[in-house]
């Protein structure tokens, strides 16, 4: 296992081990769960239900942590890789919601 993001990520992985999820699930099954949780997030945002928004973000993170572990990586590793790719980008989001890319 690569470096974990924080102690909560390790707790979730331990929980996933104890529940048999890491032994019997797959990265694909967790990705589908992530998608389900994202639809719950969109629904909660649409309803402006702050408690359910928080709950959905948490559930999404749990599915991502377990899915990343099943895929042989960690969220920290993925986040470091993503940030290394975006950190020099100089684009910006316009008021109309369009992201304007500028080459570094
Ligand atoms: Mg949920």
CSV table of N, CA and C and ligand atoms in Angstrom, one decimal:
chain,number,residue,atom,x,y,z
A,1,UNK,N,0.8,-1.2,0.0
A,1,UNK,CA,0.0,0.0,0.0
A,1,UNK,C,0.9,1.2,0.0
A,2,UNK,N,0.6,2.2,-0.9
A,2,UNK,CA,1.3,3.4,-0.9
A,2,UNK,C,0.9,4.3,0.2
A,3,UNK,N,1.5,5.5,0.3
A,3,UNK,CA,1.2,6.4,1.4
A,3,UNK,C,-0.2,6.8,1.4
A,4,UNK,N,-0.8,6.8,2.6
A,4,UNK,CA,-2.2,7.3,2.7
A,4,UNK,C,-2.3,8.8,2.9
A,5,UNK,N,-3.4,9.3,2.6
A,5,UNK,CA,-3.6,10.8,2.7
A,5,UNK,C,-3.6,11.2,4.2
A,6,UNK,N,-4.3,10.5,5.0
A,6,UNK,CA,-4.3,10.8,6.4
A,6,UNK,C,-4.9,9.6,7.2
A,7,UNK,N,-5.0,9.8,8.5
A,7,UNK,CA,-5.4,8.7,9.4
A,7,UNK,C,-6.8,8.2,9.1
A,8,UNK,N,-7.7,9.2,8.7
A,8,UNK,CA,-9.0,8.7,8.3
A,8,UNK,C,-9.1,7.8,7.1
A,9,UNK,N,-8.2,8.1,6.2
A,9,UNK,CA,-8.1,7.2,5.0
A,9,UNK,C,-7.7,5.8,5.4
A,10,UNK,N,-6.7,5.7,6.4
A,10,UNK,CA,-6.3,4.4,6.9
A,10,UNK,C,-7.4,3.7,7.6
A,11,UNK,N,-8.2,4.5,8.4
A,11,UNK,CA,-9.4,4.0,9.1
A,11,UNK,C,-10.4,3.4,8.1
A,12,UNK,N,-10.6,4.1,7.0
A,12,UNK,CA,-11.6,3.6,6.0
A,12,UNK,C,-11.1,2.3,5.4
A,13,UNK,N,-9.8,2.3,5.1
A,13,UNK,CA,-9.2,1.1,4.5
A,13,UNK,C,-9.3,-0.1,5.4
A,14,UNK,N,-9.0,0.1,6.7
A,14,UNK,CA,-9.2,-0.9,7.7
A,14,UNK,C,-10.6,-1.4,7.8
A,15,UNK,N,-11.6,-0.5,7.8
A,15,UNK,CA,-13.0,-0.8,7.8
A,15,UNK,C,-13.4,-1.6,6.6
A,16,UNK,N,-12.8,-1.3,5.4
A,16,UNK,CA,-13.1,-2.0,4.2
A,16,UNK,C,-12.5,-3.4,4.3
A,17,UNK,N,-11.4,-3.6,4.9
A,17,UNK,CA,-10.8,-4.9,5.1
A,17,UNK,C,-11.7,-5.7,6.0
A,18,UNK,N,-12.1,-5.1,7.1
A,18,UNK,CA,-12.9,-5.9,8.1
A,18,UNK,C,-14.3,-6.3,7.5
A,19,UNK,N,-14.8,-5.5,6.6
A,19,UNK,CA,-16.1,-5.8,6.0
A,19,UNK,C,-16.0,-6.7,4.8
A,20,UNK,N,-14.8,-7.1,4.4
A,20,UNK,CA,-14.6,-8.0,3.2
A,20,UNK,C,-14.7,-7.3,1.9
A,21,UNK,N,-14.8,-5.9,2.0
A,21,UNK,CA,-14.9,-5.2,0.7
A,21,UNK,C,-13.6,-5.2,-0.1
A,22,UNK,N,-12.4,-5.1,0.6
A,22,UNK,CA,-11.2,-5.1,-0.2
A,22,UNK,C,-10.9,-6.5,-0.7
A,23,UNK,N,-11.4,-7.6,-0.1
A,23,UNK,CA,-11.2,-8.9,-0.5
A,23,UNK,C,-12.2,-9.3,-1.6
A,24,UNK,N,-13.4,-8.9,-1.5
A,24,UNK,CA,-14.5,-9.4,-2.4
A,24,UNK,C,-15.0,-8.3,-3.4
A,25,UNK,N,-14.6,-7.1,-3.3
A,25,UNK,CA,-15.1,-6.1,-4.3
A,25,UNK,C,-14.1,-5.8,-5.4
A,26,UNK,N,-14.4,-5.0,-6.3
A,26,UNK,CA,-13.5,-4.6,-7.3
A,26,UNK,C,-13.4,-3.1,-7.5
A,27,UNK,N,-12.4,-2.6,-8.2
A,27,UNK,CA,-12.3,-1.2,-8.4
A,27,UNK,C,-13.5,-0.7,-9.3
A,28,UNK,N,-14.0,-1.6,-10.2
A,28,UNK,CA,-15.1,-1.2,-11.0
A,28,UNK,C,-16.4,-1.1,-10.2
A,29,UNK,N,-16.6,-2.1,-9.3
A,29,UNK,CA,-17.8,-2.0,-8.4
A,29,UNK,C,-17.8,-0.8,-7.5
A,30,UNK,N,-16.6,-0.4,-7.0
A,30,UNK,CA,-16.5,0.8,-6.2
A,30,UNK,C,-16.7,2.1,-7.1
A,31,UNK,N,-16.3,2.0,-8.3
A,31,UNK,CA,-16.5,3.2,-9.2
A,31,UNK,C,-18.0,3.4,-9.5
A,32,UNK,N,-18.7,2.3,-9.6
A,32,UNK,CA,-20.2,2.4,-9.8
A,32,UNK,C,-20.8,2.9,-8.6
A,33,UNK,N,-20.3,2.5,-7.4
A,33,UNK,CA,-20.8,3.1,-6.1
A,33,UNK,C,-20.5,4.6,-6.1
A,34,UNK,N,-19.3,5.0,-6.5
A,34,UNK,CA,-19.0,6.4,-6.5
A,34,UNK,C,-20.0,7.2,-7.4
A,35,UNK,N,-20.3,6.6,-8.5
A,35,UNK,CA,-21.3,7.2,-9.4
A,35,UNK,C,-22.7,7.4,-8.8
A,36,UNK,N,-23.1,6.4,-8.0
A,36,UNK,CA,-24.4,6.4,-7.3
A,36,UNK,C,-24.3,7.6,-6.3
A,37,UNK,N,-23.2,7.6,-5.5
A,37,UNK,CA,-23.1,8.7,-4.5
A,37,UNK,C,-23.0,10.1,-5.1
A,38,UNK,N,-22.4,10.2,-6.3
A,38,UNK,CA,-22.4,11.5,-7.0
A,38,UNK,C,-23.8,11.9,-7.4
A,39,UNK,N,-24.6,11.0,-7.8
A,39,UNK,CA,-26.0,11.3,-8.1
A,39,UNK,C,-26.7,11.8,-6.9
A,40,UNK,N,-26.4,11.2,-5.7
A,40,UNK,CA,-27.0,11.6,-4.4
A,40,UNK,C,-26.5,13.1,-4.1
A,41,UNK,N,-25.3,13.3,-4.4
A,41,UNK,CA,-24.7,14.7,-4.2
A,41,UNK,C,-25.5,15.7,-5.1
A,42,UNK,N,-25.6,15.4,-6.3
A,42,UNK,CA,-26.3,16.3,-7.2
A,42,UNK,C,-27.7,16.6,-6.8
A,43,UNK,N,-28.4,15.5,-6.3
A,43,UNK,CA,-29.8,15.6,-5.8
A,43,UNK,C,-29.8,16.5,-4.6
A,44,UNK,N,-28.9,16.3,-3.7
A,44,UNK,CA,-28.8,17.1,-2.4
A,44,UNK,C,-28.5,18.6,-2.7
A,45,UNK,N,-27.6,18.8,-3.7
A,45,UNK,CA,-27.3,20.2,-4.1
A,45,UNK,C,-28.5,20.8,-4.7
A,46,UNK,N,-29.3,20.1,-5.5
A,46,UNK,CA,-30.5,20.6,-6.1
A,46,UNK,C,-31.5,21.0,-5.1
A,47,UNK,N,-31.6,20.1,-4.0
A,47,UNK,CA,-32.6,20.4,-2.9
A,47,UNK,C,-32.0,21.4,-1.9
A,48,UNK,N,-30.8,21.8,-2.1
A,48,UNK,CA,-30.1,22.7,-1.1
A,48,UNK,C,-30.2,22.1,0.3
A,49,UNK,N,-29.9,20.8,0.4
A,49,UNK,CA,-29.9,20.1,1.7
A,49,UNK,C,-28.5,20.0,2.1
A,50,UNK,N,-28.1,20.9,3.0
A,50,UNK,CA,-26.6,21.0,3.4
A,50,UNK,C,-26.2,19.7,4.1
A,51,UNK,N,-27.0,19.1,4.9
A,51,UNK,CA,-26.6,17.9,5.6
A,51,UNK,C,-26.4,16.7,4.7
A,52,UNK,N,-27.3,16.6,3.7
A,52,UNK,CA,-27.2,15.5,2.7
A,52,UNK,C,-26.0,15.8,1.7
A,53,UNK,N,-25.7,17.1,1.5
A,53,UNK,CA,-24.5,17.4,0.7
A,53,UNK,C,-23.3,16.9,1.4
A,54,UNK,N,-23.2,17.2,2.7
A,54,UNK,CA,-22.1,16.7,3.5
A,54,UNK,C,-22.0,15.2,3.5
A,55,UNK,N,-23.1,14.6,3.7
A,55,UNK,CA,-23.2,13.1,3.7
A,55,UNK,C,-22.7,12.5,2.4
A,56,UNK,N,-23.2,13.1,1.3
A,56,UNK,CA,-22.8,12.6,0.0
A,56,UNK,C,-21.3,12.7,-0.3
A,57,UNK,N,-20.8,13.9,0.1
A,57,UNK,CA,-19.3,14.1,-0.1
A,57,UNK,C,-18.5,13.0,0.7
A,58,UNK,N,-19.0,12.7,1.9
A,58,UNK,CA,-18.3,11.7,2.7
A,58,UNK,C,-18.4,10.4,2.1
A,59,UNK,N,-19.6,10.0,1.6
A,59,UNK,CA,-19.8,8.7,1.0
A,59,UNK,C,-19.0,8.6,-0.3
A,60,UNK,N,-18.9,9.7,-1.1
A,60,UNK,CA,-18.1,9.6,-2.3
A,60,UNK,C,-16.6,9.4,-1.9
A,61,UNK,N,-16.1,10.0,-0.9
A,61,UNK,CA,-14.7,9.8,-0.5
A,61,UNK,C,-14.5,8.4,-0.1
A,62,UNK,N,-15.4,7.8,0.7
A,62,UNK,CA,-15.2,6.4,1.1
A,62,UNK,C,-15.1,5.5,-0.1
A,63,UNK,N,-16.0,5.7,-1.1
A,63,UNK,CA,-15.9,4.8,-2.3
A,63,UNK,C,-14.7,5.1,-3.1
A,64,UNK,N,-14.2,6.3,-3.1
A,64,UNK,CA,-12.9,6.6,-3.8
A,64,UNK,C,-11.7,6.0,-3.1
A,65,UNK,N,-11.7,6.1,-1.8
A,65,UNK,CA,-10.6,5.5,-1.0
A,65,UNK,C,-10.5,4.0,-1.2
A,66,UNK,N,-11.7,3.3,-1.1
A,66,UNK,CA,-11.7,1.9,-1.3
A,66,UNK,C,-11.4,1.5,-2.8
A,67,UNK,N,-12.0,2.3,-3.7
A,67,UNK,CA,-11.7,2.0,-5.1
A,67,UNK,C,-10.3,2.2,-5.5
A,68,UNK,N,-9.6,3.3,-5.0
A,68,UNK,CA,-8.2,3.5,-5.3
A,68,UNK,C,-7.4,2.4,-4.7
A,69,UNK,N,-7.7,1.9,-3.5
A,69,UNK,CA,-6.9,0.8,-2.9
A,69,UNK,C,-7.1,-0.4,-3.8
A,70,UNK,N,-8.3,-0.7,-4.2
A,70,UNK,CA,-8.5,-1.9,-5.1
A,70,UNK,C,-7.8,-1.8,-6.4
A,71,UNK,N,-7.6,-0.5,-6.9
A,71,UNK,CA,-6.9,-0.3,-8.1
A,71,UNK,C,-5.4,-0.2,-7.9
A,72,UNK,N,-4.9,-0.4,-6.7
A,72,UNK,CA,-3.5,-0.4,-6.4
A,72,UNK,C,-2.9,0.9,-6.2
A,73,UNK,N,-3.7,1.9,-5.8
A,73,UNK,CA,-3.1,3.2,-5.6
A,73,UNK,C,-3.8,3.8,-4.3
A,74,UNK,N,-3.5,5.1,-4.1
A,74,UNK,CA,-4.2,5.8,-3.0
A,74,UNK,C,-4.6,7.2,-3.5
A,75,UNK,N,-5.6,7.8,-2.8
A,75,UNK,CA,-6.0,9.1,-3.2
A,75,UNK,C,-4.9,10.1,-3.2
A,76,UNK,N,-4.0,10.0,-2.2
A,76,UNK,CA,-2.9,10.9,-2.1
A,76,UNK,C,-2.0,10.9,-3.3
A,77,UNK,N,-1.7,9.6,-3.8
A,77,UNK,CA,-0.9,9.4,-5.0
A,77,UNK,C,-1.6,10.0,-6.2
A,78,UNK,N,-2.9,9.8,-6.3
A,78,UNK,CA,-3.7,10.3,-7.4
A,78,UNK,C,-3.8,11.8,-7.4
A,79,UNK,N,-3.9,12.4,-6.2
A,79,UNK,CA,-4.1,13.8,-6.0
A,79,UNK,C,-2.7,14.5,-6.4
A,80,UNK,N,-1.6,13.9,-5.9
A,80,UNK,CA,-0.3,14.5,-6.2
A,80,UNK,C,0.0,14.5,-7.7
A,81,UNK,N,-0.4,13.4,-8.4
A,81,UNK,CA,-0.3,13.3,-9.8
A,81,UNK,C,-1.1,14.3,-10.5
A,82,UNK,N,-2.4,14.5,-10.1
A,82,UNK,CA,-3.3,15.4,-10.8
A,82,UNK,C,-2.8,16.8,-10.6
A,83,UNK,N,-2.3,17.1,-9.3
A,83,UNK,CA,-1.9,18.5,-9.0
A,83,UNK,C,-0.6,18.8,-9.8
A,84,UNK,N,0.3,17.8,-10.0
A,84,UNK,CA,1.5,18.0,-10.7
A,84,UNK,C,1.2,18.4,-12.2
A,85,UNK,N,0.1,17.9,-12.7
A,85,UNK,CA,-0.3,18.2,-14.1
A,85,UNK,C,-1.0,19.6,-14.2
A,86,UNK,N,-1.7,20.0,-13.1
A,86,UNK,CA,-2.5,21.2,-13.3
A,86,UNK,C,-1.8,22.5,-12.7
A,87,UNK,N,-0.8,22.3,-11.8
A,87,UNK,CA,-0.3,23.4,-11.0
A,87,UNK,C,0.3,24.6,-11.9
A,88,UNK,N,0.7,24.3,-13.1
A,88,UNK,CA,1.3,25.4,-13.9
A,88,UNK,C,0.3,25.9,-14.9
A,89,UNK,N,-0.9,25.4,-14.9
A,89,UNK,CA,-1.9,26.0,-15.8
A,89,UNK,C,-2.3,27.4,-15.3
A,90,UNK,N,-2.6,28.2,-16.3
A,90,UNK,CA,-2.9,29.6,-16.0
A,90,UNK,C,-4.3,30.0,-16.4
A,91,UNK,N,-5.1,29.1,-16.8
A,91,UNK,CA,-6.4,29.4,-17.2
A,91,UNK,C,-7.3,30.0,-16.1
A,92,UNK,N,-8.5,30.4,-16.4
A,92,UNK,CA,-9.4,30.9,-15.4
A,92,UNK,C,-10.8,30.6,-15.8
A,93,UNK,N,-11.7,30.7,-14.8
A,93,UNK,CA,-13.2,30.4,-15.1
A,93,UNK,C,-13.9,31.8,-15.2
A,94,UNK,N,-14.5,32.0,-16.4
A,94,UNK,CA,-15.2,33.2,-16.6
A,94,UNK,C,-16.5,33.2,-15.9
A,95,UNK,N,-17.1,34.4,-15.8
A,95,UNK,CA,-18.4,34.6,-15.1
A,95,UNK,C,-19.5,33.7,-15.7
A,96,UNK,N,-19.4,33.4,-17.0
A,96,UNK,CA,-20.4,32.6,-17.7
A,96,UNK,C,-20.1,31.1,-17.5
A,97,UNK,N,-19.1,30.7,-16.7
A,97,UNK,CA,-18.9,29.3,-16.4
A,97,UNK,C,-18.0,28.6,-17.4
A,98,UNK,N,-17.5,29.4,-18.4
A,98,UNK,CA,-16.5,28.8,-19.4
A,98,UNK,C,-15.1,28.9,-18.9
A,99,UNK,N,-14.4,27.8,-18.8
A,99,UNK,CA,-13.0,27.8,-18.4
A,99,UNK,C,-12.1,28.1,-19.6
A,100,UNK,N,-11.4,29.2,-19.5
A,100,UNK,CA,-10.5,29.6,-20.6
A,100,UNK,C,-9.1,29.1,-20.3
A,101,UNK,N,-8.6,28.2,-21.2
A,101,UNK,CA,-7.3,27.7,-21.0
A,101,UNK,C,-6.2,28.6,-21.5
A,102,UNK,N,-5.1,28.8,-20.8
A,102,UNK,CA,-4.0,29.6,-21.3
A,102,UNK,C,-2.8,28.7,-21.2
A,103,UNK,N,-2.0,28.6,-22.2
A,103,UNK,CA,-0.8,27.7,-22.2
A,103,UNK,C,0.2,28.4,-21.3
A,104,UNK,N,0.9,27.5,-20.5
A,104,UNK,CA,1.9,28.1,-19.6
A,104,UNK,C,3.1,28.5,-20.3
B,1,LIG,MG1,-24.9,8.0,0.3
